[in-house]
Structure formats: structure tokens, C-alpha cells
Amino acid sequence: MSKGGTMKTDPKFTGLYVPLVTPFTDDLRLAPDALARLADEALSAGASGLVALGTTAEAATLTAEEKQTVVQVCSAACREHGAPLIVGVGTNDTATAIESLRALATRGDVAAALVPTPPYIRPGEAGTRAHFTALAEHGGIPLIVYDIPYRTGQTLSADTLAALGRLPEVAGVKHATGAIDATTVELLGCAPQGFAVLGGDDVVISPLVAAGAHGGILASANLRTADYAELISLWRRGSGAPARRLGAELARLSAALFAEPNPTVIKGVLHAQGRIPSPAVRMPLLAASTSSVRRAALLAGSRTPAGAAH
């Protein structure tokens, strides 16, 4: 993607983006064939695009070679479906982040990078703004700012996010602050033209889209992808009553899927459904308990008749 100073209009990234799990075998090897199936299933079910190497993908435990394989598999699926691929780039060093972004940009098949606020360092809002400004100017690829203070330790104001959104290469924000609060409402009211606000807290995605968000990056949508895609679509076209019913149902599923650290329950359910070869996760994560997986698997079954039809 070329750097450009062109005027942004409607957001490029709307709808549902699925941050895929990384399937492993029982002995913790990468299972690329299973990943390819998950990618195809998500896009066939109505996802707007995919996210590779997110937190849900256990990216922190993947080798450089494994990361390349994951991106290649997800890229092939996105190319086949004509869908955008977003790739996670997580680091608290600005120079290293720029190098990673430039490497992604040279691939030519990645639509944007999902980049968290620098974790652990807590550089302050001015430092965070300088960090993303440098990435935007030198990374050579569109950015989605990942605002997740309960993982990074750094909160961002609506003013800071709006200022970042005015940078030509900043395409949106993954808003995962753990709540819909006054800052959320302010952000939705002051977001620059062309800047996508994407929900990242699965349990509250329904009210967030109802309040004006453009879509979501939702780990829960590894399951019941079509229903999460429809939930966003219902709100976006103003169908409040069916959206509320479906949103309440999917919120129960999301709560069950996050009863233990992500993505342990999701992997347990995907394995129970026969969609991945093993529920295995890499340490420091531990596999989810049987009871958590069983409860979530029940909720991950087919939708109740009360939900809206297409």
C-alpha cells in the first residue's frame, strides 16, 4: 500500500474482521491446513476480512518462520475471496515496529497493520502520539491503532485518537477499552471522516455498533461467524429489534468464550466441532477446562429461532 495524502472519505474497514486462532497439533506444531480451512470458512460465512497474528493467534509464541506461514495462508484465503488481510504487529520499540511494517508493506498483499499502543512502557499520550506518527510516516502501510489499555497500561483520550485518525495512513482504531464510556461516545462523535472505529470487546459489540461503530475485530467470531457478521449488518442498516435479540444471544456466547484466557476456550470449542486437530495452546497459556469448553460449545451451536432471518 502506498503512502498517500489523499482525502479520506468513507472508512475502508467496516463490518466483521475475524482474528483467527493458530491451530496446533497435539505436539504443538503449526497446522497450516486447518488454518487454511478456518480462513476460508470465516470469509465464506460473511466476514469482511481476516486478522493474522493477533493476540488470538498466540502470535507471541510463534517463531518468525511460523508467522510467515500464517500470513501466507491467510493472504491466500483473502486473495481468493477478494477480502482485506490485516496483520498484527506488536512491539514497544518504535524503530523495530517501523522495520516490521516496512517488511509487511513490501509483501503487497496486506491491507493494514493492527498495532497496539506500546505495551508496558506507558509512554504517555504525547509519546504514544509520536510513536504512531512515526509509524504512519515511515512504515509504508495503513495502520489500525489497537487501543487496549488493560493489556498495555496506557489510556488514550478521544482527542488523541481523533488526532491520530487525521493522519493519512491511520485507517482506524480497534477500540477495546473494556467498556462503553464517555470517551467512547466522544470518539464516535469526533472521529475524522474515513476513520473506522472497530469494536474489540466482544461482549459489548452490539451496543457499540448501535452507537455508531463501523464494525468489529472479534475473536468470538471464530465461531458463529455468520451471526456476528449479521449482527453488525443489522445495526448498520437500522434493524434495531432483531439486532438487540441477536446481540444479547451472542453476548452470552462471548462471555462464555472469555471465561478463561483467550483463545483457550475458543480452541476447545473449535476442536470439539472437529474444525482443528487439537485444542492445544502454547505456554504460558494452559488449555481451558472441560466445563468451560462444554458450556461455550452449547452456546456456539445453531442460532435460536428468535433471531432475525436474512
Coordinates of C-alpha atoms in Angstrom, one line a residue:
M1 CA 0.0 0.0 0.0
S2 CA 1.5 3.3 -1.0
K3 CA 1.7 6.2 1.4
G4 CA -0.7 8.9 0.4
G5 CA -2.0 12.2 1.4
T6 CA -5.3 11.8 -0.4
M7 CA -8.5 12.8 1.3
K8 CA -10.2 10.0 3.3
T9 CA -13.9 9.6 2.8
D10 CA -15.8 6.5 4.0
P11 CA -13.8 4.1 6.2
K12 CA -12.2 1.3 4.2
F13 CA -12.5 -1.2 7.1
T14 CA -16.2 -1.8 8.0
G15 CA -18.0 -5.0 9.1
L16 CA -16.6 -8.0 10.7
Y17 CA -12.9 -9.0 10.9
V18 CA -12.0 -12.3 12.3
P19 CA -8.7 -12.6 14.2
L20 CA -8.0 -16.3 13.5
V21 CA -6.7 -18.7 16.1
T22 CA -3.5 -20.5 15.1
P23 CA -4.3 -24.3 15.1
F24 CA -1.6 -26.6 16.6
T25 CA -1.3 -30.3 16.6
D26 CA -1.2 -32.2 20.0
D27 CA 2.6 -31.9 20.0
L28 CA 2.3 -28.1 19.4
R29 CA 3.3 -27.9 15.8
L30 CA 1.6 -25.5 13.4
A31 CA -1.3 -27.0 11.5
P32 CA -1.4 -24.8 8.3
D33 CA -4.1 -26.9 6.6
A34 CA -6.5 -26.4 9.5
L35 CA -5.7 -22.7 9.4
A36 CA -6.5 -22.5 5.7
R37 CA -9.9 -24.2 6.3
L38 CA -10.7 -21.7 9.1
A39 CA -9.8 -18.8 6.9
D40 CA -11.9 -20.0 4.1
E41 CA -14.9 -20.7 6.4
A42 CA -14.7 -17.3 8.0
L43 CA -14.7 -15.5 4.7
S44 CA -17.4 -17.7 3.2
A45 CA -19.6 -17.1 6.2
G46 CA -19.6 -13.3 5.7
A47 CA -16.5 -11.9 7.4
S48 CA -15.3 -8.7 5.7
G49 CA -11.7 -9.8 6.2
L50 CA -9.2 -11.5 8.4
V51 CA -6.7 -10.6 11.1
A52 CA -3.5 -12.7 11.2
L53 CA -1.0 -12.7 14.1
G54 CA -3.3 -11.0 16.7
T55 CA -3.5 -11.9 20.4
T56 CA -6.0 -14.6 19.5
A57 CA -3.4 -16.2 17.2
E58 CA -0.9 -16.6 20.1
A59 CA 1.5 -14.5 18.0
A60 CA 3.9 -14.0 20.9
T61 CA 4.7 -17.8 20.9
L62 CA 5.1 -18.2 17.1
T63 CA 8.6 -18.4 15.5
A64 CA 9.5 -16.0 12.7
E65 CA 9.0 -18.8 10.2
E66 CA 5.6 -19.8 11.7
K67 CA 4.5 -16.2 11.5
Q68 CA 5.4 -16.1 7.8
T69 CA 3.4 -19.3 7.2
V70 CA 0.4 -17.9 9.0
V71 CA 0.4 -14.7 6.9
Q72 CA 0.9 -16.6 3.7
V73 CA -2.1 -19.0 4.5
C74 CA -4.3 -16.1 5.5
S75 CA -3.2 -14.0 2.5
A76 CA -4.1 -16.8 0.0
A77 CA -7.6 -17.1 1.5
C78 CA -8.1 -13.3 1.4
R79 CA -6.9 -13.2 -2.2
E80 CA -9.3 -15.9 -3.2
H81 CA -12.3 -14.1 -1.6
G82 CA -11.2 -10.6 -2.6
A83 CA -11.0 -9.6 1.1
P84 CA -8.5 -7.5 3.0
L85 CA -5.9 -9.0 5.3
I86 CA -4.9 -7.2 8.5
V87 CA -1.7 -8.3 10.2
G88 CA -0.8 -7.7 13.9
V89 CA 2.5 -6.0 14.6
G90 CA 3.2 -5.8 18.4
T91 CA 6.3 -4.1 19.8
N92 CA 7.1 -1.4 22.3
D93 CA 10.1 -0.2 20.2
T94 CA 9.3 2.4 17.6
A95 CA 12.3 1.6 15.4
T96 CA 11.6 -2.2 15.4
A97 CA 7.9 -1.5 14.6
I98 CA 8.9 0.5 11.6
E99 CA 11.1 -2.3 10.3
S100 CA 8.3 -4.8 10.7
L101 CA 5.8 -2.5 9.0
R102 CA 8.2 -2.0 6.0
A103 CA 8.6 -5.7 5.7
L104 CA 4.8 -6.2 5.6
A105 CA 4.5 -3.3 3.1
T106 CA 6.9 -5.0 0.7
R107 CA 4.7 -8.1 0.5
G108 CA 2.0 -6.1 -1.3
D109 CA -0.8 -8.4 0.0
V110 CA -1.5 -6.8 3.4
A111 CA -4.2 -4.1 3.6
A112 CA -3.3 -2.8 7.1
A113 CA -1.3 -3.5 10.2
L114 CA -3.0 -3.7 13.6
V115 CA -0.6 -2.0 16.0
P116 CA -1.2 -1.8 19.8
T117 CA -0.2 1.2 21.9
P118 CA 3.4 0.4 23.0
P119 CA 2.8 -2.1 25.8
Y120 CA 4.2 -2.0 29.4
I121 CA 6.4 1.2 28.8
R122 CA 3.4 3.6 29.3
P123 CA 5.0 6.4 27.2
G124 CA 2.1 8.8 27.9
E125 CA -0.3 10.2 25.4
A126 CA 2.3 12.5 23.8
G127 CA 4.8 9.7 23.4
T128 CA 2.1 7.4 22.0
R129 CA 1.1 10.1 19.5
A130 CA 4.7 10.5 18.4
H131 CA 5.1 6.7 18.1
F132 CA 2.1 6.3 15.8
T133 CA 3.0 9.4 13.8
A134 CA 6.5 7.9 13.2
L135 CA 4.9 4.6 12.1
A136 CA 2.5 6.4 9.8
E137 CA 5.2 8.4 8.2
H138 CA 7.8 5.7 7.8
G139 CA 6.1 2.3 7.9
G140 CA 4.6 2.5 4.4
I141 CA 1.4 0.7 5.2
P142 CA -2.0 1.7 6.6
L143 CA -2.4 1.4 10.4
I144 CA -5.2 0.4 12.7
V145 CA -4.4 1.7 16.2
Y146 CA -5.1 -1.0 18.8
D147 CA -6.3 0.8 21.9
I148 CA -6.4 -1.8 24.7
P149 CA -5.3 -0.2 28.0
Y150 CA -5.9 -3.2 30.2
R151 CA -3.1 -5.0 28.2
T152 CA -0.9 -2.0 27.5
G153 CA -1.2 0.1 30.6
Q154 CA -1.7 3.3 28.5
T155 CA -5.1 5.0 28.2
L156 CA -5.8 7.3 25.2
S157 CA -8.2 10.2 25.0
A158 CA -10.8 10.7 22.2
D159 CA -8.8 13.8 21.3
T160 CA -5.6 11.8 20.8
L161 CA -7.3 9.1 18.8
A162 CA -9.0 11.7 16.6
A163 CA -5.6 13.4 16.0
L164 CA -4.1 10.1 15.0
G165 CA -7.1 9.5 12.8
R166 CA -6.3 12.6 10.8
L167 CA -3.0 11.1 9.7
P168 CA -3.4 9.9 6.1
E169 CA -2.0 6.4 6.9
V170 CA -4.1 5.8 10.0
A171 CA -7.2 3.9 8.8
G172 CA -9.0 3.2 12.1
V173 CA -8.9 2.1 15.7
K174 CA -9.6 -1.2 17.4
H175 CA -11.5 0.1 20.4
A176 CA -11.0 -2.4 23.3
T177 CA -11.1 -0.3 26.5
G178 CA -13.3 -2.8 28.4
A179 CA -16.3 -0.6 28.4
I180 CA -18.5 1.8 26.5
D181 CA -18.0 5.1 28.4
A182 CA -17.9 8.8 27.9
T183 CA -14.6 8.6 25.9
T184 CA -16.2 6.0 23.6
V185 CA -19.2 8.3 23.0
E186 CA -16.9 11.3 22.4
L187 CA -14.7 9.3 20.0
L188 CA -17.8 8.2 18.0
G189 CA -18.9 11.8 17.8
C190 CA -15.5 13.3 16.8
A191 CA -14.0 10.5 14.6
P192 CA -12.4 12.0 11.4
Q193 CA -14.0 11.3 8.1
G194 CA -12.8 7.9 6.8
F195 CA -11.6 6.8 10.2
A196 CA -13.0 3.4 11.2
V197 CA -14.0 2.7 14.8
L198 CA -13.9 -1.1 15.2
G199 CA -15.0 -2.8 18.4
G200 CA -12.6 -5.1 20.1
D201 CA -14.6 -6.1 23.3
D202 CA -16.8 -8.9 22.0
V203 CA -19.4 -8.8 24.8
V204 CA -20.3 -5.2 24.1
I205 CA -20.0 -5.2 20.3
S206 CA -23.8 -4.9 19.9
P207 CA -24.3 -1.6 21.8
L208 CA -21.0 -0.3 20.4
V209 CA -22.2 -0.7 16.8
A210 CA -25.6 0.6 17.8
A211 CA -23.8 3.8 19.0
G212 CA -22.1 4.2 15.6
A213 CA -19.0 2.0 15.4
H214 CA -18.3 0.7 11.9
G215 CA -17.7 -3.0 12.8
G216 CA -15.5 -5.2 14.9
I217 CA -12.4 -7.3 15.2
L218 CA -13.9 -10.1 17.3
A219 CA -12.2 -13.3 18.5
S220 CA -15.6 -14.8 19.3
A221 CA -16.4 -14.8 15.6
N222 CA -14.1 -17.7 15.0
L223 CA -17.4 -19.4 15.9
R224 CA -20.9 -18.4 14.6
T225 CA -19.1 -16.1 12.1
A226 CA -22.3 -15.5 10.0
D227 CA -24.2 -14.4 13.1
Y228 CA -21.6 -11.9 14.2
A229 CA -21.4 -10.5 10.6
E230 CA -25.2 -10.2 10.5
L231 CA -25.4 -8.5 13.9
I232 CA -23.1 -5.7 12.6
S233 CA -25.1 -5.6 9.4
L234 CA -28.5 -5.3 11.2
W235 CA -27.3 -2.4 13.3
R236 CA -25.7 -0.7 10.4
R237 CA -29.0 -0.8 8.4
G238 CA -31.1 0.3 11.4
S239 CA -32.8 -3.0 12.2
G240 CA -32.8 -2.5 16.0
A241 CA -35.2 -5.1 17.3
P242 CA -33.6 -8.2 15.7
A243 CA -30.2 -6.7 16.3
R244 CA -30.9 -6.5 20.0
R245 CA -32.1 -10.1 20.2
L246 CA -29.2 -11.5 18.3
G247 CA -26.7 -9.2 20.2
A248 CA -28.0 -10.5 23.6
E249 CA -27.5 -14.1 22.4
L250 CA -24.0 -13.5 21.1
A251 CA -23.0 -11.6 24.2
R252 CA -23.7 -14.7 26.2
L253 CA -21.5 -16.7 23.8
S254 CA -18.7 -14.2 24.0
A255 CA -18.8 -14.2 27.8
A256 CA -18.5 -18.0 27.8
L257 CA -15.7 -17.9 25.3
F258 CA -13.7 -15.4 27.5
A259 CA -14.4 -17.3 30.8
E260 CA -10.7 -18.4 30.6
P261 CA -7.8 -16.6 28.9
N262 CA -8.3 -16.1 25.1
P263 CA -8.1 -18.2 22.9
T264 CA -8.2 -21.3 25.1
V265 CA -12.0 -21.8 25.2
I266 CA -12.3 -20.9 21.5
K267 CA -9.8 -23.5 20.6
G268 CA -11.5 -26.1 22.8
V269 CA -14.8 -25.5 21.1
L270 CA -13.3 -25.5 17.6
H271 CA -11.7 -28.8 18.4
A272 CA -15.0 -30.2 19.8
Q273 CA -16.6 -29.2 16.5
G274 CA -13.9 -31.1 14.6
R275 CA -12.5 -28.0 12.9
I276 CA -9.0 -28.0 14.3
P277 CA -6.8 -31.0 15.2
S278 CA -6.2 -30.2 18.8
P279 CA -7.3 -27.7 21.5
A280 CA -3.6 -27.2 22.3
V281 CA -2.2 -23.8 23.2
R282 CA 1.4 -22.8 24.0
M283 CA 2.6 -21.8 27.4
P284 CA 2.2 -19.6 29.3
L285 CA -1.4 -20.4 28.3
L286 CA -3.0 -23.6 29.6
A287 CA -5.8 -25.5 27.9
A288 CA -9.3 -24.5 29.0
S289 CA -11.2 -26.6 31.5
T290 CA -13.7 -29.2 30.1
S291 CA -16.6 -27.4 31.9
S292 CA -15.8 -24.0 30.2
V293 CA -15.5 -25.6 26.8
R294 CA -18.7 -27.6 27.2
R295 CA -20.7 -24.5 28.3
A296 CA -19.4 -22.4 25.4
A297 CA -19.9 -25.3 22.9
L298 CA -23.6 -25.3 23.8
L299 CA -23.9 -21.6 23.1
A300 CA -21.9 -21.9 19.9
G301 CA -24.5 -24.2 18.4
S302 CA -27.1 -23.1 15.9
R303 CA -28.9 -19.9 16.5
T304 CA -32.2 -19.8 18.4
P305 CA -35.4 -19.3 16.2
A306 CA -36.0 -15.9 17.8
G307 CA -33.1 -14.4 15.9
A308 CA -33.7 -12.5 12.7
A309 CA -33.5 -14.2 9.3
H310 CA -31.5 -12.9 6.4

